[in-house]
Coordinates of C-alpha atoms and ligand atoms in Angstrom, one line a residue:
M1006 CA -78.5 29.2 -53.6
D1007 CA -78.9 31.0 -56.8
E1008 CA -76.5 30.8 -59.7
I1009 CA -75.2 34.4 -59.5
D1010 CA -74.3 33.8 -55.8
V1011 CA -72.2 30.8 -56.7
I1012 CA -70.5 32.8 -59.5
D1013 CA -69.6 35.7 -57.1
R1014 CA -68.5 33.3 -54.4
G1015 CA -66.3 31.4 -56.9
A1016 CA -64.7 34.6 -58.1
A1017 CA -64.1 35.8 -54.6
A1018 CA -62.5 32.5 -53.6
I1019 CA -60.1 32.6 -56.6
R1020 CA -59.2 36.2 -55.7
A1021 CA -58.6 35.2 -52.1
H1022 CA -56.5 32.2 -53.0
L1023 CA -54.4 33.7 -55.8
G1024 CA -54.3 37.5 -55.0
G1025 CA -53.0 40.0 -57.5
P1026 CA -54.7 41.0 -60.8
F1027 CA -56.3 38.1 -62.8
P1028 CA -55.2 37.5 -66.4
K1029 CA -57.3 38.6 -69.3
T1030 CA -56.6 35.3 -71.2
A1031 CA -57.6 31.9 -70.1
L1032 CA -57.0 28.4 -71.5
V1033 CA -58.9 25.2 -71.0
L1034 CA -56.6 22.2 -71.4
G1035 CA -58.2 19.1 -72.9
S1036 CA -57.4 15.4 -72.5
G1037 CA -53.7 14.8 -72.2
L1038 CA -52.7 18.5 -72.6
G1039 CA -52.7 19.4 -68.9
K1040 CA -49.0 19.5 -68.8
F1041 CA -49.0 23.0 -70.4
A1042 CA -49.9 24.4 -67.0
E1043 CA -46.5 23.2 -65.7
T1044 CA -44.6 25.3 -68.3
L1045 CA -45.9 28.6 -66.9
S1046 CA -43.5 30.7 -64.8
D1047 CA -44.5 32.4 -61.5
I1048 CA -47.2 29.8 -60.9
R1049 CA -50.0 30.2 -58.4
S1050 CA -52.7 27.6 -58.3
V1051 CA -55.9 26.7 -56.5
S1052 CA -57.8 23.3 -56.5
Y1053 CA -61.2 23.2 -58.0
G1054 CA -62.3 21.8 -54.7
D1055 CA -61.6 25.2 -53.1
I1056 CA -63.6 27.1 -55.6
P1057 CA -67.4 27.3 -55.3
G1058 CA -68.9 26.7 -58.8
F1059 CA -65.9 24.6 -60.0
S1060 CA -66.7 20.9 -60.1
R1061 CA -64.0 18.3 -60.3
S1062 CA -64.0 16.2 -63.5
T1063 CA -64.5 12.5 -62.9
V1064 CA -62.4 11.7 -66.0
V1065 CA -58.9 10.3 -66.1
G1066 CA -56.5 12.8 -67.7
H1067 CA -58.3 15.8 -66.2
A1068 CA -56.6 17.2 -63.1
G1069 CA -58.8 19.7 -61.2
K1070 CA -56.7 22.8 -60.8
L1071 CA -56.8 26.5 -61.8
V1072 CA -53.3 27.6 -62.5
V1073 CA -52.2 31.2 -63.0
G1074 CA -48.8 32.2 -64.3
N1075 CA -46.9 33.7 -67.3
A1076 CA -46.5 32.1 -70.7
G1077 CA -45.0 33.8 -73.8
G1078 CA -44.5 36.9 -71.6
R1079 CA -48.1 37.2 -70.7
P1080 CA -50.2 36.4 -67.7
V1081 CA -52.6 33.5 -68.3
A1082 CA -55.0 31.5 -66.4
V1083 CA -55.1 27.8 -67.1
L1084 CA -58.0 25.4 -66.3
Q1085 CA -56.2 22.1 -65.9
G1086 CA -59.1 19.8 -66.6
R1087 CA -62.7 20.4 -67.5
I1088 CA -66.1 18.9 -66.8
H1089 CA -68.2 17.4 -69.6
A1090 CA -72.0 17.3 -70.2
Y1091 CA -71.7 13.4 -70.3
E1092 CA -70.7 13.4 -66.7
G1093 CA -74.3 14.4 -65.9
Y1094 CA -73.8 18.0 -64.8
A1095 CA -76.6 20.4 -65.2
A1096 CA -76.4 23.3 -67.7
Q1097 CA -75.6 25.9 -65.0
T1098 CA -72.8 23.7 -63.6
I1099 CA -71.1 23.5 -66.9
A1100 CA -71.6 27.3 -67.4
A1101 CA -70.3 28.3 -63.9
P1102 CA -66.5 28.1 -64.4
I1103 CA -66.6 30.2 -67.6
R1104 CA -68.9 32.8 -66.0
I1105 CA -66.5 33.0 -63.0
L1106 CA -63.6 33.7 -65.4
K1107 CA -65.8 36.4 -67.0
T1108 CA -66.4 37.9 -63.6
L1109 CA -62.7 38.0 -63.0
G1110 CA -62.1 39.9 -66.2
V1111 CA -61.2 37.3 -68.7
E1112 CA -61.7 38.5 -72.3
C1113 CA -60.2 35.8 -74.4
L1114 CA -60.8 32.1 -73.9
F1115 CA -58.6 29.5 -75.6
L1116 CA -60.3 26.0 -75.7
T1117 CA -58.4 22.9 -76.5
N1118 CA -59.6 19.3 -76.9
A1119 CA -58.9 15.9 -78.3
S1120 CA -61.0 14.6 -81.2
G1121 CA -61.6 11.9 -83.7
G1122 CA -60.8 12.6 -87.4
L1123 CA -63.7 12.2 -89.8
S1124 CA -61.6 11.5 -92.9
E1125 CA -58.3 9.9 -93.8
K1126 CA -57.0 13.4 -94.1
M1127 CA -57.4 13.9 -90.3
Q1128 CA -54.8 11.4 -89.1
P1129 CA -53.9 11.1 -85.5
G1130 CA -51.5 13.9 -84.5
T1131 CA -53.3 16.5 -86.8
L1132 CA -53.7 19.9 -85.1
M1133 CA -57.0 21.6 -86.2
I1134 CA -57.8 25.2 -85.6
I1135 CA -61.6 25.2 -84.9
E1136 CA -63.2 27.3 -87.6
D1137 CA -66.8 26.7 -86.4
H1138 CA -68.8 24.0 -84.7
I1139 CA -71.9 21.9 -85.1
N1140 CA -73.8 21.2 -81.8
F1141 CA -75.2 17.8 -82.6
S1142 CA -76.7 17.2 -79.2
N1143 CA -79.7 18.2 -77.3
F1144 CA -77.4 19.8 -74.7
N1145 CA -77.1 23.6 -74.5
P1146 CA -75.5 25.1 -71.4
L1147 CA -77.8 28.2 -71.7
V1148 CA -81.0 26.2 -71.1
G1149 CA -82.9 27.5 -68.1
P1150 CA -83.6 31.1 -66.9
N1151 CA -81.5 33.6 -68.7
D1152 CA -79.4 36.0 -66.6
D1153 CA -79.3 39.2 -68.4
R1154 CA -76.2 40.3 -66.6
F1155 CA -74.2 37.8 -68.6
G1156 CA -75.9 38.1 -72.0
P1157 CA -79.1 38.0 -74.0
R1158 CA -81.7 35.2 -74.1
F1159 CA -80.9 34.5 -77.7
P1160 CA -77.1 35.1 -78.2
D1161 CA -75.8 35.4 -81.8
M1162 CA -73.3 32.7 -82.8
T1163 CA -71.8 34.4 -85.9
D1164 CA -68.0 34.0 -85.8
A1165 CA -68.3 31.9 -82.7
Y1166 CA -64.5 31.3 -83.0
D1167 CA -63.0 34.7 -83.5
P1168 CA -61.7 35.2 -87.1
G1169 CA -58.9 37.5 -85.9
L1170 CA -57.7 35.1 -83.3
R1171 CA -57.9 32.2 -85.7
A1172 CA -55.7 34.0 -88.2
L1173 CA -53.3 34.9 -85.4
L1174 CA -53.1 31.2 -84.4
A1175 CA -52.5 30.2 -88.0
S1176 CA -49.6 32.7 -88.3
A1177 CA -48.2 31.6 -84.9
A1178 CA -48.2 28.0 -86.2
R1179 CA -46.3 29.1 -89.3
E1180 CA -43.7 30.9 -87.2
A1181 CA -43.4 28.0 -84.8
G1182 CA -43.0 25.5 -87.7
V1183 CA -46.0 23.6 -86.5
A1184 CA -48.3 22.2 -89.2
V1185 CA -52.0 23.0 -88.6
T1186 CA -55.2 22.6 -90.6
S1187 CA -58.5 24.3 -90.0
G1188 CA -62.0 22.7 -89.8
I1189 CA -65.4 22.1 -88.3
Y1190 CA -65.8 20.4 -84.9
V1191 CA -69.0 18.5 -84.3
F1192 CA -70.0 18.0 -80.7
A1193 CA -71.5 14.6 -79.8
I1194 CA -72.3 14.4 -76.1
G1195 CA -70.9 10.9 -75.5
P1196 CA -69.7 9.2 -73.4
S1197 CA -70.1 6.3 -75.9
F1198 CA -67.9 6.8 -78.9
E1199 CA -69.9 7.3 -82.1
T1200 CA -71.2 4.5 -84.4
A1201 CA -69.8 4.1 -87.9
A1202 CA -73.1 5.3 -89.3
E1203 CA -73.0 8.5 -87.1
I1204 CA -69.5 9.1 -88.3
R1205 CA -70.6 8.8 -92.0
M1206 CA -73.4 11.3 -91.2
Y1207 CA -71.1 13.8 -89.5
G1208 CA -68.8 13.7 -92.5
K1209 CA -71.7 14.4 -94.9
L1210 CA -72.8 17.3 -92.6
G1211 CA -69.4 19.0 -93.3
A1212 CA -67.6 18.3 -90.1
D1213 CA -63.9 17.4 -89.9
A1214 CA -63.5 16.2 -86.3
V1215 CA -65.8 14.9 -83.6
G1216 CA -65.5 15.3 -79.8
M1217 CA -67.3 15.5 -76.5
S1218 CA -66.3 18.9 -75.2
T1219 CA -65.6 22.6 -76.1
V1220 CA -68.9 23.5 -77.7
P1221 CA -70.8 24.1 -74.4
E1222 CA -67.9 26.3 -73.1
C1223 CA -67.8 28.2 -76.4
I1224 CA -71.5 28.9 -76.2
V1225 CA -71.3 30.2 -72.6
A1226 CA -68.3 32.3 -73.4
R1227 CA -69.9 33.9 -76.5
H1228 CA -73.1 34.5 -74.5
C1229 CA -71.1 36.7 -72.1
G1230 CA -69.1 38.4 -74.9
M1231 CA -65.7 36.7 -74.5
K1232 CA -63.6 36.0 -77.7
V1233 CA -63.0 32.3 -78.3
V1234 CA -60.3 30.5 -80.1
G1235 CA -60.1 26.7 -80.3
L1236 CA -57.5 24.0 -81.1
S1237 CA -58.4 20.3 -81.6
V1238 CA -55.8 17.6 -81.4
V1239 CA -56.9 14.7 -83.5
T1240 CA -56.0 11.6 -81.5
N1241 CA -57.6 8.9 -83.6
L1242 CA -59.5 8.2 -86.8
A1243 CA -63.2 8.1 -85.9
T1244 CA -65.3 4.9 -85.7
G1245 CA -65.5 3.0 -89.0
I1246 CA -62.5 4.8 -90.5
A1247 CA -60.2 3.5 -87.7
K1248 CA -59.1 0.0 -88.2
Q1249 CA -59.3 -0.8 -84.5
P1250 CA -61.8 -0.1 -81.6
L1251 CA -61.6 3.3 -79.9
S1252 CA -60.4 3.9 -76.4
H1253 CA -59.8 6.8 -74.0
A1254 CA -56.3 5.3 -73.4
E1255 CA -55.5 5.8 -77.1
T1256 CA -56.8 9.4 -76.8
L1257 CA -54.4 10.1 -73.9
A1258 CA -51.5 8.4 -75.6
E1259 CA -51.9 10.2 -78.9
A1260 CA -52.4 13.6 -77.2
A1261 CA -49.2 13.0 -75.2
K1262 CA -47.4 12.4 -78.5
A1263 CA -48.7 15.6 -80.0
Y1264 CA -48.1 17.6 -76.8
G1265 CA -44.7 19.1 -77.7
R1266 CA -46.1 20.7 -80.9
V1267 CA -49.2 22.0 -79.0
E1268 CA -46.9 23.5 -76.3
R1269 CA -44.8 25.3 -78.9
L1270 CA -47.9 26.6 -80.7
L1271 CA -49.6 27.8 -77.6
A1272 CA -46.4 29.6 -76.4
N1273 CA -46.0 31.3 -79.7
F1274 CA -49.6 32.3 -79.9
L1275 CA -49.6 33.8 -76.4
A1276 CA -46.5 35.7 -77.3
V1277 CA -48.1 37.5 -80.2
L1278 CA -51.6 38.0 -78.8
P1279 CA -52.2 41.8 -78.7
Ligands
LIG399 N1 -65.0 10.7 -80.7 C1 -65.4 11.5 -79.8 N2 -64.5 12.1 -78.9 C2 -63.2 11.9 -79.1 C3 -62.7 11.0 -80.1 C4 -63.7 10.4 -81.0 O1 -63.3 9.6 -81.9 N3 -61.4 11.0 -80.0 C5 -61.1 11.8 -78.9 N4 -62.2 12.4 -78.4

């Protein structure tokens, strides 16, 4: 079955399960942030298992549900859980959910994640608006035949994270009384955490936080012309800066602690989005 067929069947399955118009804004909730989906009103949802093209994450902390509802007075679609390149999925499998959202009319994609802080300034609990990214992996979700219906063979990545939406997120944070910083997110494919030497290198390259997600989705979304905005929750100091070994349990626990602020920020942002 070719890729376009899966995309069309995925979009049709979502329409059939959820009915009604599909939101123009979608959020991908990272590790420990899935609860946001439960704050929506007028919820309708469908399991990834019922959507062709949506694969279930194998990772703890990632439920596999697409939830549609209202937040901040606006219809939004929420991907409660994501798949990662380190789970061994092919480029097209990683791209499919984003392309299905595009087919359903999504124009703005809000990506969230958990990350490790690359300096003492980036303490656990820091919320970082993603200014730009570094793809420090050999993984690119657009590898393979290009489908011109979604975008060009060589997509531009200037302003990968939309400057207008970044400014809006910063002002929503001020209004909500939530402290945020802004910085560069480096994508390391994982699943092993980084070595101390790698972390020193990422810091020298100009990155502020490191993580194992978001960048593939951003690339697919920009390829098909969606606007992207990203928020990273720093859940630990990175290897070598941290005083103790890293663990996914710590990621989930620190994301849970930051969750209340993330919820307020997302709700405020969605309320002011044009
Ligand atoms: N490294 C990579 N990914 C992460 C980290 C980290 O330190 N923390 C949360 N996700």
